[in-house]
CSV table of C-alpha atoms and ligand atoms in Angstrom, one decimal:
chain,number,residue,atom,x,y,z
A,1140,MET,CA,0.0,0.0,0.0
A,1141,ASP,CA,1.6,3.2,-1.1
A,1142,SER,CA,-0.9,5.9,-0.3
A,1143,VAL,CA,-3.3,7.2,2.3
A,1144,ILE,CA,-6.6,8.5,1.0
A,1145,VAL,CA,-8.2,11.0,3.3
A,1146,HIS,CA,-11.9,12.0,3.1
A,1147,TYR,CA,-12.8,15.2,4.8
A,1148,GLN,CA,-16.1,16.3,6.3
A,1149,GLU,CA,-18.1,17.1,3.2
A,1150,ILE,CA,-20.9,19.0,4.8
A,1151,ALA,CA,-18.7,21.2,6.9
A,1152,LEU,CA,-16.5,22.1,3.9
A,1153,LYS,CA,-19.2,23.1,1.5
A,1154,GLY,CA,-19.5,26.6,0.1
A,1155,ARG,CA,-17.2,29.3,-1.1
A,1156,ASN,CA,-14.6,28.6,1.5
A,1157,ARG,CA,-14.1,25.1,0.6
A,1158,PRO,CA,-10.9,25.3,-1.5
A,1159,TRP,CA,-9.4,27.4,1.4
A,1160,PHE,CA,-10.4,24.8,4.0
A,1161,VAL,CA,-9.0,21.9,1.9
A,1162,GLU,CA,-5.8,23.8,1.3
A,1163,ARG,CA,-5.4,24.3,5.1
A,1164,LEU,CA,-6.1,20.6,5.7
A,1165,VAL,CA,-3.4,19.6,3.1
A,1166,ARG,CA,-1.0,21.9,4.9
A,1167,ASN,CA,-1.9,20.6,8.3
A,1168,LEU,CA,-1.4,17.0,7.1
A,1169,ARG,CA,2.0,17.9,5.6
A,1170,ASP,CA,3.1,19.5,8.9
A,1171,ALA,CA,1.7,16.6,11.0
A,1172,THR,CA,3.8,14.1,9.0
A,1173,ALA,CA,6.8,16.2,8.3
A,1174,ASP,CA,9.2,13.9,10.1
A,1175,LEU,CA,7.8,10.7,8.5
A,1176,ASP,CA,8.6,9.6,5.0
A,1177,VAL,CA,5.5,11.1,3.4
A,1178,VAL,CA,6.7,12.3,0.0
A,1179,ARG,CA,3.6,14.2,-1.2
A,1180,VAL,CA,0.3,15.5,0.2
A,1181,ARG,CA,-2.2,16.8,-2.3
A,1182,ALA,CA,-5.9,17.5,-2.9
A,1183,LEU,CA,-7.4,15.2,-5.5
A,1184,MET,CA,-11.0,15.4,-6.7
A,1185,GLY,CA,-12.8,15.7,-3.3
A,1186,ARG,CA,-10.2,13.8,-1.3
A,1187,ILE,CA,-6.6,14.1,-0.2
A,1188,GLU,CA,-3.8,11.8,-1.0
A,1189,LEU,CA,-0.7,11.2,1.1
A,1190,MET,CA,2.0,9.4,-0.9
A,1191,LEU,CA,4.1,7.2,1.3
A,1192,GLY,CA,7.8,6.8,0.8
A,1193,PRO,CA,9.5,3.4,1.4
A,1194,ALA,CA,10.5,4.3,5.0
A,1195,ALA,CA,7.1,5.6,6.1
A,1196,ASP,CA,5.9,3.7,9.2
A,1197,TRP,CA,2.2,3.1,8.7
A,1198,ASP,CA,1.4,3.0,12.4
A,1199,ALA,CA,3.0,6.4,12.9
A,1200,VAL,CA,1.2,7.8,9.8
A,1201,ARG,CA,-2.1,6.4,11.0
A,1202,GLU,CA,-1.7,8.0,14.4
A,1203,ARG,CA,-0.8,11.4,13.0
A,1204,VAL,CA,-3.6,11.4,10.4
A,1205,GLY,CA,-6.0,10.2,13.2
A,1206,ARG,CA,-5.2,13.3,15.2
A,1207,THR,CA,-5.7,15.8,12.4
A,1208,PHE,CA,-8.9,17.8,12.6
A,1209,GLY,CA,-11.3,18.0,9.7
A,1210,ILE,CA,-11.1,14.4,8.6
A,1211,ALA,CA,-14.2,12.1,8.3
A,1212,ASN,CA,-12.2,8.9,7.6
A,1213,PHE,CA,-9.0,7.7,6.0
A,1214,ALA,CA,-7.5,4.5,4.6
A,1215,ARG,CA,-4.3,3.1,3.4
A,1216,ALA,CA,-4.7,2.7,-0.3
A,1217,ARG,CA,-3.1,1.5,-3.5
A,1218,ARG,CA,-3.2,3.0,-6.9
A,1219,THR,CA,-3.7,1.1,-10.2
A,1220,ASP,CA,-4.6,2.0,-13.8
A,1221,ARG,CA,-8.2,2.4,-14.7
A,1222,GLU,CA,-8.6,-1.2,-15.9
A,1223,LEU,CA,-10.8,-3.6,-14.0
A,1224,GLY,CA,-8.8,-6.7,-14.6
A,1225,GLU,CA,-5.6,-5.0,-13.3
A,1226,LEU,CA,-7.5,-3.6,-10.4
A,1227,ALA,CA,-9.0,-6.9,-9.4
A,1228,ALA,CA,-5.6,-8.7,-9.7
A,1229,ALA,CA,-4.0,-6.1,-7.5
A,1230,VAL,CA,-6.8,-6.4,-4.9
A,1231,ILE,CA,-6.5,-10.1,-4.8
A,1232,ARG,CA,-2.8,-9.9,-4.5
A,1233,ASP,CA,-3.2,-7.6,-1.5
A,1234,LEU,CA,-5.8,-9.9,0.0
A,1235,GLY,CA,-3.1,-12.5,0.2
A,1236,ALA,CA,-4.9,-15.3,-1.7
A,1237,GLY,CA,-2.0,-15.7,-4.1
A,1238,ASP,CA,1.0,-15.6,-1.8
A,1239,GLY,CA,-0.3,-17.1,1.4
A,1240,ASN,CA,0.1,-13.9,3.4
A,1241,GLY,CA,-3.6,-13.5,4.2
A,1242,VAL,CA,-5.3,-10.2,5.0
A,1243,ALA,CA,-5.8,-8.6,8.4
A,1244,GLY,CA,-4.6,-11.7,10.1
A,1245,ARG,CA,-7.0,-14.0,8.2
A,1246,PRO,CA,-5.5,-17.0,6.5
A,1247,PRO,CA,-6.3,-17.2,2.8
A,1248,ASP,CA,-7.5,-20.8,3.2
A,1249,ALA,CA,-10.3,-19.7,5.5
A,1250,GLY,CA,-12.4,-20.2,2.3
A,1251,ASP,CA,-16.1,-19.4,2.4
A,1252,ARG,CA,-16.0,-18.5,6.1
A,1253,VAL,CA,-14.6,-15.1,5.0
A,1254,ARG,CA,-17.3,-12.6,4.1
A,1255,PHE,CA,-16.4,-9.6,2.0
A,1256,ARG,CA,-17.9,-6.7,0.2
A,1257,VAL,CA,-16.8,-4.4,-2.6
A,1258,ARG,CA,-18.0,-0.8,-2.7
A,1259,ALA,CA,-17.1,1.5,-5.6
A,1260,SER,CA,-17.5,5.2,-6.0
A,1261,ARG,CA,-16.6,7.3,-9.0
A,1262,ALA,CA,-15.2,10.8,-8.7
A,1263,ASP,CA,-14.9,10.8,-12.5
A,1264,LYS,CA,-18.4,9.9,-13.9
A,1265,SER,CA,-17.0,9.5,-17.4
A,1266,PHE,CA,-15.5,6.1,-16.4
A,1267,PRO,CA,-17.2,3.6,-18.7
A,1268,TYR,CA,-18.5,1.3,-15.9
A,1269,THR,CA,-21.0,2.3,-13.2
A,1270,SER,CA,-20.3,1.7,-9.6
A,1271,PRO,CA,-22.5,-1.4,-9.3
A,1272,GLU,CA,-20.8,-2.8,-12.4
A,1273,ILE,CA,-17.3,-2.2,-10.9
A,1274,GLU,CA,-18.5,-3.9,-7.7
A,1275,ARG,CA,-19.9,-6.9,-9.5
A,1276,GLU,CA,-16.8,-7.3,-11.7
A,1277,VAL,CA,-14.2,-7.0,-9.0
A,1278,GLY,CA,-16.3,-8.9,-6.4
A,1279,GLY,CA,-16.8,-11.8,-8.9
A,1280,ARG,CA,-13.1,-12.1,-9.4
A,1281,ILE,CA,-12.3,-12.0,-5.7
A,1282,LYS,CA,-14.9,-14.7,-5.1
A,1283,GLU,CA,-13.4,-16.9,-7.7
A,1284,ALA,CA,-9.8,-16.4,-6.6
A,1285,CYS,CA,-10.4,-16.6,-2.8
A,1286,GLY,CA,-13.6,-18.6,-2.5
A,1287,TRP,CA,-15.0,-16.0,-0.2
A,1288,ARG,CA,-18.6,-15.1,0.3
A,1289,VAL,CA,-20.2,-11.8,-0.4
A,1290,ASP,CA,-21.9,-10.1,2.7
A,1291,LEU,CA,-23.0,-6.6,2.1
A,1292,ARG,CA,-24.0,-6.0,5.7
A,1293,HIS,CA,-21.3,-7.5,8.0
A,1294,PRO,CA,-18.2,-8.1,5.9
A,1295,ASP,CA,-14.9,-9.2,7.4
A,1296,VAL,CA,-13.1,-7.6,4.5
A,1297,ASP,CA,-14.4,-4.3,3.1
A,1298,VAL,CA,-12.9,-3.4,-0.3
A,1299,ARG,CA,-13.4,0.2,-1.4
A,1300,VAL,CA,-12.7,1.3,-4.9
A,1301,GLU,CA,-12.5,5.0,-5.9
A,1302,VAL,CA,-12.3,5.9,-9.5
A,1303,LEU,CA,-10.5,9.2,-10.3
A,1304,ALA,CA,-9.8,10.8,-13.7
A,1305,ASP,CA,-6.5,9.1,-14.4
A,1306,ARG,CA,-6.3,6.2,-11.8
A,1307,VAL,CA,-8.1,4.0,-9.4
A,1308,TYR,CA,-7.5,3.7,-5.7
A,1309,TYR,CA,-8.5,0.7,-3.6
A,1310,SER,CA,-8.3,0.2,0.2
A,1311,LEU,CA,-9.1,-2.6,2.5
A,1312,GLU,CA,-9.6,-0.9,5.9
A,1313,ARG,CA,-11.0,2.5,6.8
A,1314,PHE,CA,-10.3,4.4,10.0
A,1315,PRO,CA,-12.5,7.1,11.5
A,1316,GLY,CA,-11.1,10.6,11.6
A,1317,LEU,CA,-11.5,13.1,14.4
A,1318,GLY,CA,-14.1,15.2,12.6
A,1319,GLY,CA,-14.3,18.9,13.2
A,1320,LEU,CA,-12.7,21.6,11.0
A,1321,PRO,CA,-9.0,21.9,9.9
A,1322,SER,CA,-6.9,23.6,12.6
A,1323,GLY,CA,-6.5,27.3,11.9
A,1324,VAL,CA,-9.6,28.0,9.9
A,1325,SER,CA,-11.5,29.6,12.8
A,1326,GLY,CA,-8.8,32.0,14.1
A,1327,HIS,CA,-7.2,32.1,17.6
A,1328,ALA,CA,-8.8,31.7,21.0
A,1329,MET,CA,-7.2,32.0,24.5
A,1330,CYS,CA,-8.0,29.2,26.9
A,1331,LEU,CA,-7.6,29.6,30.7
A,1332,LEU,CA,-5.8,26.4,31.4
A,1333,SER,CA,-5.7,25.1,35.0
A,1334,GLY,CA,-4.0,21.9,35.8
A,1335,GLY,CA,-7.5,20.3,36.1
A,1336,ILE,CA,-9.5,17.8,34.0
A,1337,ASP,CA,-11.9,20.2,32.4
A,1338,SER,CA,-10.0,23.0,30.8
A,1339,PRO,CA,-7.9,20.8,28.5
A,1340,VAL,CA,-11.1,19.2,27.2
A,1341,ALA,CA,-12.6,22.6,26.7
A,1342,ALA,CA,-9.5,23.6,24.7
A,1343,PHE,CA,-9.7,20.5,22.6
A,1344,ARG,CA,-13.4,21.2,21.8
A,1345,MET,CA,-12.4,24.6,20.4
A,1346,MET,CA,-9.4,23.2,18.6
A,1347,ARG,CA,-11.7,20.7,16.9
A,1348,ARG,CA,-13.8,23.6,15.7
A,1349,GLY,CA,-10.8,24.9,13.8
A,1350,CYS,CA,-9.5,27.3,16.4
A,1351,ARG,CA,-5.8,27.7,17.2
A,1352,VAL,CA,-6.0,27.7,21.0
A,1353,ARG,CA,-3.4,29.5,23.0
A,1354,PHE,CA,-3.2,28.9,26.8
A,1355,VAL,CA,-2.8,31.0,29.9
A,1356,HIS,CA,-2.1,29.4,33.3
A,1357,PHE,CA,-2.1,31.1,36.6
A,1358,HIS,CA,-0.1,29.8,39.6
A,1359,ALA,CA,0.7,30.9,43.1
A,1360,TYR,CA,4.3,29.7,43.2
A,1361,PRO,CA,6.2,30.1,45.5
A,1362,ILE,CA,3.3,30.3,48.0
A,1363,LEU,CA,2.1,27.0,46.6
A,1364,SER,CA,4.1,24.3,44.9
A,1365,SER,CA,5.1,24.5,41.2
A,1366,ALA,CA,3.2,21.3,40.4
A,1367,SER,CA,0.3,23.1,38.6
A,1368,GLN,CA,2.8,24.9,36.2
A,1369,GLU,CA,4.5,21.7,35.3
A,1370,LYS,CA,1.1,20.1,34.7
A,1371,ALA,CA,0.0,23.0,32.5
A,1372,ARG,CA,3.1,22.7,30.4
A,1373,GLU,CA,2.7,19.0,30.0
A,1374,ILE,CA,-1.0,19.4,29.1
A,1375,ALA,CA,-0.1,22.1,26.6
A,1376,ALA,CA,2.5,19.7,25.0
A,1377,LEU,CA,-0.1,16.9,24.9
A,1378,LEU,CA,-2.7,19.1,23.2
A,1379,THR,CA,0.0,20.3,20.7
A,1380,ARG,CA,-0.1,16.8,19.2
A,1381,TYR,CA,-3.5,17.8,17.8
A,1382,GLN,CA,-2.9,21.4,16.7
A,1383,LEU,CA,0.8,21.1,16.0
A,1384,SER,CA,1.9,24.5,17.5
A,1385,SER,CA,0.8,26.0,20.8
A,1386,ARG,CA,1.7,28.9,23.1
A,1387,LEU,CA,1.3,28.9,26.8
A,1388,TYR,CA,1.5,32.0,29.0
A,1389,VAL,CA,2.4,31.2,32.6
A,1390,VAL,CA,1.4,34.0,35.0
A,1391,ALA,CA,2.5,34.4,38.6
A,1392,PHE,CA,-0.7,35.2,40.5
A,1393,GLY,CA,0.1,34.7,44.1
A,1394,GLU,CA,0.9,38.4,44.8
A,1395,VAL,CA,-2.3,39.4,43.2
A,1396,GLN,CA,-4.1,37.0,45.5
A,1397,GLN,CA,-2.4,38.3,48.5
A,1398,ARG,CA,-3.7,41.8,47.7
A,1399,VAL,CA,-7.2,40.5,47.3
A,1400,VAL,CA,-7.0,38.7,50.6
A,1401,VAL,CA,-6.0,41.8,52.6
A,1402,SER,CA,-8.9,43.8,51.4
A,1403,ALA,CA,-11.8,41.6,50.3
A,1404,PRO,CA,-14.3,39.6,52.4
A,1405,PRO,CA,-13.4,35.8,52.3
A,1406,PRO,CA,-16.6,34.6,50.6
A,1407,LEU,CA,-15.9,36.9,47.6
A,1408,ARG,CA,-12.3,35.9,47.0
A,1409,VAL,CA,-12.7,33.2,44.4
A,1410,VAL,CA,-14.9,35.4,42.3
A,1411,LEU,CA,-12.4,38.3,42.6
A,1412,TYR,CA,-9.5,35.9,41.6
A,1413,ARG,CA,-11.4,34.8,38.6
A,1414,ARG,CA,-12.3,38.3,37.5
A,1415,LEU,CA,-8.7,39.2,37.7
A,1416,MET,CA,-7.7,36.1,35.7
A,1417,MET,CA,-10.2,37.1,33.1
A,1418,ARG,CA,-8.8,40.6,32.7
A,1419,ILE,CA,-5.3,39.3,32.5
A,1420,ALA,CA,-6.3,36.6,30.0
A,1421,GLU,CA,-8.1,39.1,27.9
A,1422,ARG,CA,-5.0,41.4,27.7
A,1423,LEU,CA,-2.8,38.5,26.6
A,1424,ALA,CA,-5.5,37.4,24.1
A,1425,ARG,CA,-5.7,40.8,22.5
A,1426,ARG,CA,-1.9,40.8,22.2
A,1427,ILE,CA,-2.0,37.8,20.0
A,1428,GLY,CA,-5.2,38.6,18.1
A,1429,ALA,CA,-7.3,36.0,19.8
A,1430,ARG,CA,-11.0,36.6,19.3
A,1431,ALA,CA,-12.4,34.8,22.3
A,1432,LEU,CA,-11.6,33.4,25.8
A,1433,VAL,CA,-12.3,29.7,26.6
A,1434,THR,CA,-12.8,28.2,30.0
A,1435,GLY,CA,-13.7,24.7,31.3
A,1436,ASP,CA,-16.7,25.9,33.3
A,1437,ALA,CA,-19.7,23.6,33.6
A,1438,VAL,CA,-22.8,25.0,35.2
A,1439,GLY,CA,-23.1,24.1,38.9
A,1440,GLN,CA,-19.9,22.0,39.1
A,1441,VAL,CA,-18.3,24.1,41.8
A,1442,ALA,CA,-19.2,27.2,43.7
A,1443,SER,CA,-17.7,29.6,41.1
A,1444,GLN,CA,-19.8,28.0,38.4
A,1445,THR,CA,-23.3,29.0,39.4
A,1446,LEU,CA,-25.1,31.0,36.7
A,1447,ASP,CA,-24.8,34.1,39.0
A,1448,ASN,CA,-21.1,33.8,39.5
A,1449,LEU,CA,-20.4,33.0,35.8
A,1450,ALA,CA,-22.2,36.2,34.9
A,1451,VAL,CA,-20.3,38.3,37.4
A,1452,ILE,CA,-17.0,36.7,36.4
A,1453,GLY,CA,-17.6,37.1,32.7
A,1454,ASP,CA,-18.7,40.8,33.2
A,1455,VAL,CA,-15.2,42.2,33.3
A,1456,VAL,CA,-14.2,41.3,29.7
A,1457,THR,CA,-15.5,42.3,26.4
A,1458,LEU,CA,-14.2,39.4,24.4
A,1459,PRO,CA,-16.7,36.6,24.2
A,1460,VAL,CA,-16.2,33.9,26.9
A,1461,LEU,CA,-16.8,30.5,25.3
A,1462,ARG,CA,-17.5,27.6,27.7
A,1463,PRO,CA,-17.8,24.5,25.5
A,1464,LEU,CA,-18.4,22.2,28.5
A,1465,VAL,CA,-21.2,24.3,30.0
A,1466,GLY,CA,-23.8,21.5,29.7
A,1467,PHE,CA,-21.6,18.5,30.3
A,1468,ASP,CA,-21.5,16.2,33.3
A,1469,LYS,CA,-18.2,15.5,35.0
A,1470,ASP,CA,-18.1,11.9,33.9
A,1471,GLU,CA,-18.6,12.9,30.3
A,1472,ILE,CA,-15.8,15.3,30.6
A,1473,THR,CA,-13.6,12.7,32.3
A,1474,ARG,CA,-14.2,10.2,29.6
A,1475,GLU,CA,-13.2,12.7,26.9
A,1476,ALA,CA,-10.1,13.6,28.9
A,1477,ARG,CA,-9.1,10.0,28.9
A,1478,THR,CA,-9.6,9.6,25.2
A,1479,LEU,CA,-7.5,12.8,24.5
A,1480,GLY,CA,-4.7,11.6,26.7
A,1481,THR,CA,-4.8,14.5,29.2
A,1482,TYR,CA,-6.5,12.8,32.1
A,1483,GLU,CA,-3.5,11.1,33.6
A,1484,THR,CA,-1.7,14.4,33.8
A,1485,SER,CA,-4.7,16.3,35.1
A,1486,ILE,CA,-5.1,14.0,38.1
A,1487,ILE,CA,-1.6,14.4,39.4
A,1488,PRO,CA,-2.0,16.2,42.7
A,1489,ASP,CA,-1.3,19.9,42.7
A,1490,GLN,CA,-2.5,23.0,44.5
A,1491,ASP,CA,-4.6,25.2,42.2
A,1492,CYS,CA,-4.1,28.9,43.0
A,1493,CYS,CA,-7.9,29.3,43.2
A,1494,THR,CA,-7.8,27.3,46.5
A,1495,LEU,CA,-5.4,29.8,48.1
A,1496,PHE,CA,-6.9,31.6,51.1
A,1497,THR,CA,-10.4,30.6,50.2
A,1498,PRO,CA,-13.1,29.7,52.8
A,1499,LYS,CA,-14.8,26.4,52.8
A,1500,SER,CA,-18.1,28.0,51.7
A,1501,PRO,CA,-17.4,30.7,49.1
A,1502,ALA,CA,-20.3,32.8,47.9
A,1503,THR,CA,-22.4,31.0,45.3
A,1504,ARG,CA,-24.4,34.1,44.4
A,1505,ALA,CA,-21.9,36.9,44.4
A,1506,ARG,CA,-23.6,40.2,43.9
A,1507,ARG,CA,-22.2,42.6,41.4
A,1508,ASP,CA,-22.4,45.6,43.7
A,1509,GLU,CA,-20.6,43.8,46.5
A,1510,VAL,CA,-17.9,42.6,44.1
A,1511,GLU,CA,-17.4,46.0,42.6
A,1512,ARG,CA,-17.2,47.6,46.1
A,1513,ALA,CA,-14.5,45.1,47.1
A,1514,GLU,CA,-12.6,45.8,43.9
A,1515,ALA,CA,-12.8,49.6,44.4
A,1516,ALA,CA,-10.3,49.0,47.3
A,1517,LEU,CA,-7.8,47.4,44.9
A,1518,PRO,CA,-5.5,48.9,42.2
A,1519,ILE,CA,-7.0,46.6,39.6
A,1520,ALA,CA,-5.3,48.2,36.5
A,1521,GLU,CA,-1.9,48.1,38.2
A,1522,LEU,CA,-2.3,44.5,39.2
A,1523,VAL,CA,-3.3,43.5,35.8
A,1524,ASP,CA,-0.4,45.4,34.1
A,1525,ALA,CA,2.1,43.9,36.4
A,1526,ALA,CA,0.8,40.3,35.9
A,1527,VAL,CA,0.8,40.7,32.1
A,1528,ALA,CA,4.3,42.1,32.2
A,1529,ARG,CA,5.7,39.1,34.1
A,1530,ALA,CA,3.9,36.4,32.1
A,1531,GLU,CA,6.3,33.8,30.8
A,1532,ARG,CA,5.8,32.5,27.3
A,1533,HIS,CA,6.4,28.9,26.3
A,1534,ASP,CA,6.1,27.8,22.7
A,1535,PHE,CA,5.4,24.2,21.6
A,1536,VAL,CA,5.7,22.5,18.3
A,1537,PHE,CA,4.8,19.0,17.1
A,1538,PRO,CA,6.4,16.8,15.6
A,1539,GLU,CA,9.6,18.6,16.6
A,1540,GLY,CA,8.3,18.4,20.2
A,1541,GLY,CA,9.3,19.9,23.5
A,1542,GLY,CA,8.3,23.0,25.5
A,1543,ARG,CA,10.8,25.7,25.1
A,1544,ARG,CA,10.8,28.7,27.2
A,1545,THR,CA,11.2,31.5,24.8
A,1546,GLY,CA,11.1,34.6,26.9
A,1547,GLU,CA,9.1,37.2,28.6
A,1548,VAL,CA,5.9,38.5,27.2
A,1549,GLY,CA,6.8,42.1,27.7
A,1550,ALA,CA,9.5,41.7,25.1
A,1551,ALA,CA,7.5,40.0,22.3
A,1552,SER,CA,4.0,39.0,21.6
B,963,ATP,P1,-10.7,22.6,35.7
B,963,ATP,O1,-10.8,21.1,35.8
B,963,ATP,O2,-10.4,23.0,34.3
B,963,ATP,O3,-9.6,23.1,36.6
B,963,ATP,P2,-12.7,23.0,37.6
B,963,ATP,O4,-13.9,22.2,37.5
B,963,ATP,O5,-11.7,22.7,38.6
B,963,ATP,O6,-12.0,23.2,36.2
B,963,ATP,P3,-12.6,25.8,38.5
B,963,ATP,O7,-11.4,25.5,39.2
B,963,ATP,O8,-13.7,26.6,39.0
B,963,ATP,O9,-13.3,24.5,37.9
B,963,ATP,O10,-12.1,26.5,37.2
B,963,ATP,C1,-13.0,26.8,36.2
B,963,ATP,C2,-12.2,27.3,35.0
B,963,ATP,O11,-11.5,28.5,35.3
B,963,ATP,C3,-11.2,26.3,34.5
B,963,ATP,O12,-11.8,25.3,33.7
B,963,ATP,C4,-10.2,27.2,33.8
B,963,ATP,O13,-10.7,27.5,32.5
B,963,ATP,C5,-10.2,28.4,34.7
B,963,ATP,N1,-9.2,28.3,35.7
B,963,ATP,C6,-9.3,27.9,37.0
B,963,ATP,N2,-8.1,28.0,37.6
B,963,ATP,C7,-7.2,28.3,36.7
B,963,ATP,C8,-5.8,28.6,36.7
B,963,ATP,N3,-5.0,28.4,37.8
B,963,ATP,N4,-5.2,29.0,35.6
B,963,ATP,C9,-5.9,29.2,34.4
B,963,ATP,N5,-7.2,29.0,34.4
B,963,ATP,C10,-7.9,28.6,35.5
B,964,MG,MG1,-9.7,23.5,38.7
């Protein structure tokens, strides 16, 4: 098998923007496989072909393509000329009936216990045979050569044939893609990334909608341990496997919290922290042209996530605050975190800065006027400026890998 045929999400990519979306997907696939022996990636009549070089490791290619957004499904495929006899012979050869290699671990002498199906589609309708004719012809030859039985509903072996203008592709096994939109088509968003389970999943959801997600993490080191920062960096690196490049801003927040503590009533502290985080995140977001903030909030999950508190917290920024998990249950979020691969890092014990100096029962219905009165005693603008100025920037790339600390935010965007 010398190619991978990628089918993108047809419906999502319809309309005037389609060529641009497809181009972006081609570019993302190229980047995702840059260190593998993929010799060419190109758009071809409604699908994308990756041509594999002799050193391409299929498992690695499959993993990379499987983590690329905007793909409905993909398959390892082979090319032949547009001649049905040649096509059928090549399929039979790959099925292993001739050389005793078998297919998908199935010995060729399994005879009529193997059920198979051939499905054909024509991107080029001028091909002299219809799809059912192709299916009958190729299917008939497979049956004859292998002694297998046709089963259209539950086949063990599913042969797909795609007829293009100057060649035919066939494949034997299809893999589901991640869905969503190609990374980058929806612009940038800034996600408030804690070390917890939820925010990485929220970030992933926005990434899947085509956003390039940048991250900001707040920590109270050295008052608390540095564990949350390390977790945030690790999570950013894990999520970079999907969007290929990421940026994480790490903001020291302990001093800001100490200022809040000396002047604000204990039940309001969490809401005040979160309002300050929002302001700082918005400033960093604007700096990089991000059009929205993203959080992992789900209604009612913790005290700061009542509808009242979400409203008071969201009030201080003008960028839209997107909360993709707002209607999810914790166990649904946890399941997704496991699938993504962030769960194991998220559950490493840490000390989130939001827990610093907070009472057992924080206000669940913070009132706007009370919160504003408490803030009037604080030099908000100054605290935000100082926090933004000391934000540390970390850039991540995949496949090159690794989190590199690249400098202070004050110096560069
Ligand atoms: P998570 O699992 O994402 O930590 P949570 O259920 O623990 O969420 P909260 O701690 O109230 O809920 O946080 C809600 C959201 O606020 C988080 O999902 C995240 O977007 C943001 N947030 C909280 N703490 C931090 C932090 N230290 N740095 C950056 N963002 C944070
Ligand atoms: Mg948390």
